[in-house]
PDB file of C-alpha atoms in Angstrom:
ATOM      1  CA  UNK D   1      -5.145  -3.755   1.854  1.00  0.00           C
ATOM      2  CA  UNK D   2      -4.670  -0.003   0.449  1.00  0.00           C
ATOM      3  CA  UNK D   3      -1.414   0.430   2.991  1.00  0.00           C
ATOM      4  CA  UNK D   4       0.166  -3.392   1.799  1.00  0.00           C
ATOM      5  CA  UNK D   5      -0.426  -2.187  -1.937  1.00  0.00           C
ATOM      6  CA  UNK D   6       1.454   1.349  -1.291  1.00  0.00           C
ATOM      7  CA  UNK D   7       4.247  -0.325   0.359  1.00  0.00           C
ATOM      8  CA  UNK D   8       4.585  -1.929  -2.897  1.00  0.00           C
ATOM      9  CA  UNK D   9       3.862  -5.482  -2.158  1.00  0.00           C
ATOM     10  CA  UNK D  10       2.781  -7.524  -5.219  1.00  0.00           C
ATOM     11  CA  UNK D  11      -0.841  -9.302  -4.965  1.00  0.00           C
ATOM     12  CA  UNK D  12       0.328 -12.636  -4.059  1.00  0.00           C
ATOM     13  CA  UNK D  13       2.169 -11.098  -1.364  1.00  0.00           C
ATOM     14  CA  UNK D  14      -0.953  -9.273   0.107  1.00  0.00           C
ATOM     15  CA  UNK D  15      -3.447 -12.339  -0.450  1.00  0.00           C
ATOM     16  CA  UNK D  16      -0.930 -14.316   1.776  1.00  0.00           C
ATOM     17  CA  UNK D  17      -0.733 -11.953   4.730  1.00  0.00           C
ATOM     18  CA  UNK D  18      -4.629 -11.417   4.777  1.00  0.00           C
ATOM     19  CA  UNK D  19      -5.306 -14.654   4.243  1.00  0.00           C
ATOM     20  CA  UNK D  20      -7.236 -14.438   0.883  1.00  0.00           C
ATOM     21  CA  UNK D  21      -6.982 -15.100  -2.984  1.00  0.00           C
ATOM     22  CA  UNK D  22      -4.901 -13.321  -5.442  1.00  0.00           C
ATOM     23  CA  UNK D  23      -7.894 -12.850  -7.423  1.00  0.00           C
ATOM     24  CA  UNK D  24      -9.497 -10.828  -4.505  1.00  0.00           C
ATOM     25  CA  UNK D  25      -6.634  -8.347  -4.355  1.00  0.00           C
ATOM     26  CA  UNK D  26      -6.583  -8.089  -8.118  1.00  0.00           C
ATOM     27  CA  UNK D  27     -10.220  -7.223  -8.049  1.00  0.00           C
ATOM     28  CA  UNK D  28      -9.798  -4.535  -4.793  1.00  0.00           C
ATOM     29  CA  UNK D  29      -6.236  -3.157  -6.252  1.00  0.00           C
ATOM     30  CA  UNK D  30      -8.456  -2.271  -9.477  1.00  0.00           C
ATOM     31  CA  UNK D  31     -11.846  -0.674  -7.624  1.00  0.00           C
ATOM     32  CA  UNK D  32      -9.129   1.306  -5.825  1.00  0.00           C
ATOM     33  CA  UNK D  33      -7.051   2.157  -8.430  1.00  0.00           C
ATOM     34  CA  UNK D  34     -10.295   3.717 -10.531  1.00  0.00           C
ATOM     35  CA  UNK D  35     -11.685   5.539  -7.504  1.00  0.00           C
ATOM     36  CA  UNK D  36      -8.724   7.415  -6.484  1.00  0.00           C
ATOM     37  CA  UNK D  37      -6.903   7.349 -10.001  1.00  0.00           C
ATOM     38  CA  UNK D  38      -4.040   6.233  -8.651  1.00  0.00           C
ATOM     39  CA  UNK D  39      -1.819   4.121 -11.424  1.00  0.00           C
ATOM     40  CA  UNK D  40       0.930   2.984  -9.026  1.00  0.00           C
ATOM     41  CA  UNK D  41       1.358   2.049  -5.680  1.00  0.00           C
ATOM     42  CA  UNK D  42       3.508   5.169  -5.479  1.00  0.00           C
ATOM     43  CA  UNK D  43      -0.063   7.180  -6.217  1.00  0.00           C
ATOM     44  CA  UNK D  44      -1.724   5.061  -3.891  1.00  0.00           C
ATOM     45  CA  UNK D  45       0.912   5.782  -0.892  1.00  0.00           C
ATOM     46  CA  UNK D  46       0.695   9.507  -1.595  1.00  0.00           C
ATOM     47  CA  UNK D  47      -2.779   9.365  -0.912  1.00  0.00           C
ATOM     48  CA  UNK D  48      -2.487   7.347   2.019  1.00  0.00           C
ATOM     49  CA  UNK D  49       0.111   9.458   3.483  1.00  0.00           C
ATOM     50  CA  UNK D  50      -2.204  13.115   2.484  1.00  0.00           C
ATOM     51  CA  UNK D  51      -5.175  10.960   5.044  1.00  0.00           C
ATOM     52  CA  UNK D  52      -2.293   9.782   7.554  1.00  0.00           C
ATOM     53  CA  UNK D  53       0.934  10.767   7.956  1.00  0.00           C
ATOM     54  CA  UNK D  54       2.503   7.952  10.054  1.00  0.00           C
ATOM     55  CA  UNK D  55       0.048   5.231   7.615  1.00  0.00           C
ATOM     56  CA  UNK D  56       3.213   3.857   5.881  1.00  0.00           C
ATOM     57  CA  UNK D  57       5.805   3.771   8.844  1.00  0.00           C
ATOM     58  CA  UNK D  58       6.666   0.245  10.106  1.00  0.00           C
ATOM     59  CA  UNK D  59       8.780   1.465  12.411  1.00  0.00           C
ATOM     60  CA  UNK D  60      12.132   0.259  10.689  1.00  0.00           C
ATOM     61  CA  UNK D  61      13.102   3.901   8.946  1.00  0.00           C
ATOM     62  CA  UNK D  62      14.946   6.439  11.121  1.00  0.00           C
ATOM     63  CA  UNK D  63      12.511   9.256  12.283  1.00  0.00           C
ATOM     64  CA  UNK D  64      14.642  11.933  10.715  1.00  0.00           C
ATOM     65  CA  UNK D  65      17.819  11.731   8.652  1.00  0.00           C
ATOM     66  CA  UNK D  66      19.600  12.562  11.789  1.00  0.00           C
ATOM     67  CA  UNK D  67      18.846  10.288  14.027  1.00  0.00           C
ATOM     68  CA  UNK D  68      21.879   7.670  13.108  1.00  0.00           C
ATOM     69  CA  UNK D  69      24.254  10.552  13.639  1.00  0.00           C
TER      70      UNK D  69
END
């Protein structure tokens, strides 16, 4: 749920791909919002990204800025 959230997805969006209720998400967006202090889903992805590097990479973003060249 963390890694939907940083990507930015909005609550509704998240319940629907896990298969749960808005209010859920609301409720686990806010626990992890207050234990990592992370306002934004830009905090949040920062974090992620500190624990694992590759955690936000779907695949569709070139590796390196290079790589179209």
């Amino acid at each position: 749920m963390a890694r939907l959230l940083a990507l930015g997805l909005s609550n509704k969006e998240v319940a629907r791909q896990l298969g749960i209720s808005d209010h859920t998400v609301h409720v686990h967006r806010q626990r992890i919002t207050e234990k990592t202090s992370s306002g934004h889903a830009a905090d949040l992805a920062r974090l992620i990204l500190r624990a694992d590097p590759q955690a936000l990479d779907d695949g569709s973003a070139p590796a390196s800025p290079t790589q179209d060249l």
